[in-house]
Each structure stands twice: as C-alpha cells, then as structure tokens.
mmCIF file of C-alpha atoms in Angstrom:
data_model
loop_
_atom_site.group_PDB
_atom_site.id
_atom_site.type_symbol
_atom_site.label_atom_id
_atom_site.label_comp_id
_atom_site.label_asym_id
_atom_site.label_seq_id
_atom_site.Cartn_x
_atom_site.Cartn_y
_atom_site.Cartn_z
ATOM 1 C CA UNK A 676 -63.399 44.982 -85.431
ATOM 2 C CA UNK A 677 -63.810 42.920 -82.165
ATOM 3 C CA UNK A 678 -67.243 42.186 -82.107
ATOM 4 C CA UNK A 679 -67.066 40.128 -78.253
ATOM 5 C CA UNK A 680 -65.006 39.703 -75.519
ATOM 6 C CA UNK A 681 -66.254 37.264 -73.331
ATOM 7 C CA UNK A 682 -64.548 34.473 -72.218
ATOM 8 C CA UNK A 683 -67.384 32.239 -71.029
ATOM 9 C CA UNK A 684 -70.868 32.074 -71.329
ATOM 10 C CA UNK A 685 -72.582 34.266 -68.314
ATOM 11 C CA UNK A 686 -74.876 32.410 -65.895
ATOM 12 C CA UNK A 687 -78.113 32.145 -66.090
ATOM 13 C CA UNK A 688 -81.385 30.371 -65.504
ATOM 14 C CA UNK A 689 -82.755 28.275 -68.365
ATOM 15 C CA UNK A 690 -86.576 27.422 -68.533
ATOM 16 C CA UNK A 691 -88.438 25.735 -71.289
ATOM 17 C CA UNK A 692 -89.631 28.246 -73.821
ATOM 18 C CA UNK A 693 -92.509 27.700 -76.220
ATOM 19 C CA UNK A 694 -92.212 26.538 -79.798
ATOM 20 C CA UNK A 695 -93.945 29.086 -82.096
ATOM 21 C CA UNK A 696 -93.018 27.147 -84.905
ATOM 22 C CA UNK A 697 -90.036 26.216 -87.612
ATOM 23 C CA UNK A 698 -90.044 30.136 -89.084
ATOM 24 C CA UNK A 699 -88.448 31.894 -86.414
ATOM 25 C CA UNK A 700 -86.798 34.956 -86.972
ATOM 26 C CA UNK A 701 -83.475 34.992 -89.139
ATOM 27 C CA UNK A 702 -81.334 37.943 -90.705
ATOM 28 C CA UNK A 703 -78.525 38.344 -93.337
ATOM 29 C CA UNK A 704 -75.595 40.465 -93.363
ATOM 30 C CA UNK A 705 -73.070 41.762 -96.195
ATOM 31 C CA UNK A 706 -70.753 44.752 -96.556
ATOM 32 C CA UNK A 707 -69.677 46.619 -99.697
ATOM 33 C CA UNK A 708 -66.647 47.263 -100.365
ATOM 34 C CA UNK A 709 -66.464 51.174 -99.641
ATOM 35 C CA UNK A 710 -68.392 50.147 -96.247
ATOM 36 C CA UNK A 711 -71.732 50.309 -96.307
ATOM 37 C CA UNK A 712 -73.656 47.282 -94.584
ATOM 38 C CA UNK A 713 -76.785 46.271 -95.393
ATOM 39 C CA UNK A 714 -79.303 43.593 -93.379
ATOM 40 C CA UNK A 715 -82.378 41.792 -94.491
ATOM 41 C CA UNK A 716 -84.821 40.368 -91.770
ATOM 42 C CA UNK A 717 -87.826 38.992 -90.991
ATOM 43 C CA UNK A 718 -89.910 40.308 -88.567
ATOM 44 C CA UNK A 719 -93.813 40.323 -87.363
ATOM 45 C CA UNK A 720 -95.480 42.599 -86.293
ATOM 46 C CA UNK A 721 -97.814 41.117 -83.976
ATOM 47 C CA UNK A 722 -97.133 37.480 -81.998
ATOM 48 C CA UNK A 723 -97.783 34.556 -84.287
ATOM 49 C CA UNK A 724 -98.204 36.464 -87.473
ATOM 50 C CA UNK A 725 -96.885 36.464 -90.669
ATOM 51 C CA UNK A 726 -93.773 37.777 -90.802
ATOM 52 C CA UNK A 727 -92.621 40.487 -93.638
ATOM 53 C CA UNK A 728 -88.965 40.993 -95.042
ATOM 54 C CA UNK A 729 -87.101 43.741 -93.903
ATOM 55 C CA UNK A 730 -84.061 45.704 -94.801
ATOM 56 C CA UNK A 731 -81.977 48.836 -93.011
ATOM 57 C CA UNK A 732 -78.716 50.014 -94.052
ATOM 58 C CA UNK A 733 -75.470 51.766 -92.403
ATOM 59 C CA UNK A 734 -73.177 54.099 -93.850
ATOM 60 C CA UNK A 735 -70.968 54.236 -90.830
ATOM 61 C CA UNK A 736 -70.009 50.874 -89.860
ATOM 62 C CA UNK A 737 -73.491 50.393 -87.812
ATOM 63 C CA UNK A 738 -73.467 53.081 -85.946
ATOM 64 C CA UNK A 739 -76.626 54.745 -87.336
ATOM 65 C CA UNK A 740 -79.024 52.773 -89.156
ATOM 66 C CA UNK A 741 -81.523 53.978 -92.106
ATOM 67 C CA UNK A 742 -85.669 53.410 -91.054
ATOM 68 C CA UNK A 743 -86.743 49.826 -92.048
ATOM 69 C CA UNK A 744 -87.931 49.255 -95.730
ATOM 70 C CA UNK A 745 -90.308 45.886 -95.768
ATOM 71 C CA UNK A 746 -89.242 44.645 -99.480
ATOM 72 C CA UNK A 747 -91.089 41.328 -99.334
ATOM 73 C CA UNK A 748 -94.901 41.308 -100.763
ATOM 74 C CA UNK A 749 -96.874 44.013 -99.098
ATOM 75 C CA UNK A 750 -99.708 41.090 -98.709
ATOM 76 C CA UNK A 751 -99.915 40.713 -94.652
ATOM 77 C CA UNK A 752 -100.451 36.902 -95.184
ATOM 78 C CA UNK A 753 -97.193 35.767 -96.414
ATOM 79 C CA UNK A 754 -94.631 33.865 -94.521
ATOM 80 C CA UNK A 755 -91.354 35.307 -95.722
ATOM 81 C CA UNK A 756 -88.331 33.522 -94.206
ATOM 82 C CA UNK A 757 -84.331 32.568 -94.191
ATOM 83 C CA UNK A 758 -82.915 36.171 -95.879
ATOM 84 C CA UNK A 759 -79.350 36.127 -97.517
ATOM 85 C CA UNK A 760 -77.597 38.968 -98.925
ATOM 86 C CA UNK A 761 -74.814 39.679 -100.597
ATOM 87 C CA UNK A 762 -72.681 42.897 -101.857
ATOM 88 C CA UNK A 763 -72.029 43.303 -105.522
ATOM 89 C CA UNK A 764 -68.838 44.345 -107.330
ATOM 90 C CA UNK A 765 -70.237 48.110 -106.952
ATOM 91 C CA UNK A 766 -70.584 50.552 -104.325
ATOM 92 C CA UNK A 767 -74.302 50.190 -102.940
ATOM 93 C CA UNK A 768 -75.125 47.308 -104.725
ATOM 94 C CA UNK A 769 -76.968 44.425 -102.779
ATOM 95 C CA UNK A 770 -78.359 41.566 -103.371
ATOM 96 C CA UNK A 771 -80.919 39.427 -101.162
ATOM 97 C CA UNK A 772 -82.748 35.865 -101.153
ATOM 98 C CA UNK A 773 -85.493 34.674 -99.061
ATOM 99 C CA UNK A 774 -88.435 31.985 -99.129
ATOM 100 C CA UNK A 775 -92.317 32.773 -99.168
ATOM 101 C CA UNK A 776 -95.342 31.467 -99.156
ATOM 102 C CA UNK A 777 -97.251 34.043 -101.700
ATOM 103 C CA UNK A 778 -98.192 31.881 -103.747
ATOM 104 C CA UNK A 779 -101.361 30.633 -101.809
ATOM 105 C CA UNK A 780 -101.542 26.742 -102.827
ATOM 106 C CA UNK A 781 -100.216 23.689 -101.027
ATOM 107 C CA UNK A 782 -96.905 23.869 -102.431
ATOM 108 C CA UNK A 783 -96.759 27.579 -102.634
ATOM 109 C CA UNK A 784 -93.097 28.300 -101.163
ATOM 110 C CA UNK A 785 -90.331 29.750 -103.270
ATOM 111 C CA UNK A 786 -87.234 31.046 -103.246
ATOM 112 C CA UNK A 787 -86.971 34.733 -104.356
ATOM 113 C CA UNK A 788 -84.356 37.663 -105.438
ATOM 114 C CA UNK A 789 -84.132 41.701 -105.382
ATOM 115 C CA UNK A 790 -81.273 44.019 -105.868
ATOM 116 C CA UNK A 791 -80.612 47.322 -105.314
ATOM 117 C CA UNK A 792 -78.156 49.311 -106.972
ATOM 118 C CA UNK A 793 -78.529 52.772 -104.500
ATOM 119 C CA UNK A 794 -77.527 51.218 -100.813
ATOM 120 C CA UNK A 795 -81.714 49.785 -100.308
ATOM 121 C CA UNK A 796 -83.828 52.906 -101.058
ATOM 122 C CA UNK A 797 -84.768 51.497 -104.353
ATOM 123 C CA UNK A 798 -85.175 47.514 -105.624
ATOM 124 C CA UNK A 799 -85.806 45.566 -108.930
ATOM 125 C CA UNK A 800 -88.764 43.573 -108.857
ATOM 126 C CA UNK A 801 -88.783 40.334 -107.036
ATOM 127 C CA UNK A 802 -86.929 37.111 -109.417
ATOM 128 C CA UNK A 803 -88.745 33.868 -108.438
ATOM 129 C CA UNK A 804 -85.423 31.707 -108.609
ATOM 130 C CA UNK A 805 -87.534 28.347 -107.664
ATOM 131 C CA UNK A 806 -89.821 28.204 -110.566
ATOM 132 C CA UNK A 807 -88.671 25.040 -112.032
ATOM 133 C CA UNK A 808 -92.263 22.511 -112.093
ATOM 134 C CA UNK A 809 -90.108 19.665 -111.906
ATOM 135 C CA UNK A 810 -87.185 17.059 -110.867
ATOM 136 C CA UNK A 811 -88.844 16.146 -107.720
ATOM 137 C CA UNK A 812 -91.595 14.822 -106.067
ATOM 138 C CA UNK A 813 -92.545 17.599 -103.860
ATOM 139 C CA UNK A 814 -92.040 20.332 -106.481
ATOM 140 C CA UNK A 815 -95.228 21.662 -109.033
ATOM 141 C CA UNK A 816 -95.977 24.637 -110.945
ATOM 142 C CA UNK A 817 -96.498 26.715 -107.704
ATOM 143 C CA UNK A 818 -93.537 25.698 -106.108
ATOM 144 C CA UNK A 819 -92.466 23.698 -103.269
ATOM 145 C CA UNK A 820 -94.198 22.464 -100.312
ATOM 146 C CA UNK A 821 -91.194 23.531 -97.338
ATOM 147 C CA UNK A 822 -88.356 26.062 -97.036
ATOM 148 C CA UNK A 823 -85.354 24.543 -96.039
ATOM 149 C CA UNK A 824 -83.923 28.003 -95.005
ATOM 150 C CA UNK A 825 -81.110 27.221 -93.155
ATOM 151 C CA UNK A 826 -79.575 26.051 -96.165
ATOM 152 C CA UNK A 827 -79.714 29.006 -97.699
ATOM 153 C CA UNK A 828 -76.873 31.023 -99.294
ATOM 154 C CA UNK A 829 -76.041 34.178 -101.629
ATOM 155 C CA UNK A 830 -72.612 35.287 -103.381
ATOM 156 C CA UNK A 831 -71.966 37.668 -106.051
ATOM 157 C CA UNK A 832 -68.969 36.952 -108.321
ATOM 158 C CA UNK A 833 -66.383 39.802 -109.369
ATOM 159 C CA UNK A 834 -68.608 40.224 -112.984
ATOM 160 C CA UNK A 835 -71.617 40.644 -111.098
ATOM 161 C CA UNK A 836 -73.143 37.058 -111.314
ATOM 162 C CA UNK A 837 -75.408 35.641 -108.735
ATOM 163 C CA UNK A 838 -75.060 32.393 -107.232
ATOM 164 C CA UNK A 839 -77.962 31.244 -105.094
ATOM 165 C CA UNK A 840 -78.165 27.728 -103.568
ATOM 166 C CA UNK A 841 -81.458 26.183 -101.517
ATOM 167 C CA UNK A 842 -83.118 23.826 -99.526
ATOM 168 C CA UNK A 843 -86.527 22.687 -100.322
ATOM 169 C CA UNK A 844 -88.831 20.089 -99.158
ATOM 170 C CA UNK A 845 -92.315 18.036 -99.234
ATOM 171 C CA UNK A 846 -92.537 18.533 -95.344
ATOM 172 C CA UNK A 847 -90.103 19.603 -92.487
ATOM 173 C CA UNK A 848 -89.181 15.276 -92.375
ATOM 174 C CA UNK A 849 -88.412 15.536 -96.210
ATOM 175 C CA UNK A 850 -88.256 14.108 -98.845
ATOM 176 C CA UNK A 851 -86.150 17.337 -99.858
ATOM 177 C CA UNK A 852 -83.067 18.360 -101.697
ATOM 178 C CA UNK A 853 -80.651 21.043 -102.710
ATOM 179 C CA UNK A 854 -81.360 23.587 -105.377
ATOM 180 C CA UNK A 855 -78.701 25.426 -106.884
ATOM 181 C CA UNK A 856 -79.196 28.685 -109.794
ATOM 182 C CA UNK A 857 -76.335 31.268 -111.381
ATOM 183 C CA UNK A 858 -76.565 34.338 -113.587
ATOM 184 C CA UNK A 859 -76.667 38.109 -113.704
ATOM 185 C CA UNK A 860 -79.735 40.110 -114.114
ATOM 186 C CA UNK A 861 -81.058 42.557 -117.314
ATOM 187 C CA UNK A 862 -81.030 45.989 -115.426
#
C-alpha cells in the first residue's frame, strides 16, 4: 500500500517550540496475518500530564478504527511511555511493551507486557519484564531509574515466544545499558 507520495518536503515556517520534556508521545504498530492492525499509544489527557497507554484496532486495513481501550494502570499518576507491539502466530493475537513509572520510588520505571488473544477487547494481566534487582548500578528492587524508550523493541517467534529488548538508565546522561528477555507466557 503506498502510504506517501511526496517528493519533497513542503515549505514551511519553522519556529522554536517548547520542550515539555523527554516522554513525548510515541505509538507502535503490527499487523496479523489475516489483517487486522492493532496500535498502542500514549496519550494525555490534559497538557503536561501523565500520560496513559492506549490501544485501538482495525479490521479493515485502517479504515475504521475500534474506540480507544487505556490498558496501562488505571492510576492517573503514571508516566507510561515507548509502546511496542507485535502480532502473534494467531489471528488476533497481540502483544505490547511499554515503560512506567507505577512503581512510585526513585527508581520506579519498568518495562512491562500484555497480550490479547481476541484483536484488544480483552488482555492478560500486565508481566513486569524488568524485575531483575541487579547487574547494574542504577537498577534495585523497584526497578530502574530512566526509560530508554527509543530502544525499545517487540517480536513474536513462529511458536509464539516473545522477545523483548530495552534501554534503561540511572538518568537521561546514563550510566545505562541494554536489557534483553525471551519466553512464552502460561495462558
């Protein structure tokens, strides 16, 4: 599907915007293999808040979308950040990642995981993937101090295992590192 057919940027004029911070808004994109696509977001809901994980899914290549379905903690508080997803072997079966603060201590960012098996009307609890307390510095029993999000990334084998891969960090200037997990779920 051609997605854009521009040939050059169009003009226009540029003016300094504001930095609202590190956590701006971010999505994640797969398609299963009968079609249906499936997003994850983050979004807030009023400037300079929190923002909340979001999915909506398409039967019809993105023509029509389903209402939104927050599937991050329901606590108004939490960062959530950096979504991944990824389609499983099976028709309607997603996967998604993202980092979040719930965990209300210093180092209180981790990486998480949900699946649904029925296209995003239902998930499995949320996985905490990061919960290794040690191997570096920066890292404790609550988790990590900094989401590296843009290194971020999802896949889902043929048998159905998960392989999720991180960034994570003491500060936004490091020290930090890559963290890397595989398996399947119990469902």
């Amino acid at each position: 599907k051609l997605v854009d057919v521009s040939a050059e940027m169009p003009a226009c004029d540029w003016s300094p915007g504001c930095y609202l911070g590190f956590l701006g808004p971010s999505m994640g994109l797969a398609v299963d293999r009968v079609g249906t696509v499936l997003v994850a977001y983050h979004a807030g809901i009023s400037p300079q808040s929190p923002q909340q994980l979001y999915i909506r899914a398409s039967e019809d290549g993105g023509l029509t979308w389903s209402e939104r379905r927050q599937i991050s903690s329901q606590d108004p508080a939490v960062n959530n950040a950096f979504p991944a997803v990824a389609a499983g072997p099976a028709p309607d079966d997603f996967r998604v990642i993202w980092q979040d603060d719930r965990i209300r201590e210093q180092t209180g960012w981790n990486t998480w995981y949900r699946r649904t098996t029925d296209g995003g009307q239902t998930w499995s609890l949320p996985v905490r993937l990061s919960n290794q307390p040690f191997g570096a510095s920066y890292k404790d029993w609550a988790g990590y101090a900094f989401p590296y999000g843009d290194y971020l990334e999802l896949e889902v084998g043929d048998d159905g295992t998960n392989y999720a891969i991180w960034g994570e960090g003491g500060s936004y200037d490091g020290p930090g590192g890559t963290w890397y997990t595989r398996g399947q779920e119990n469902r």
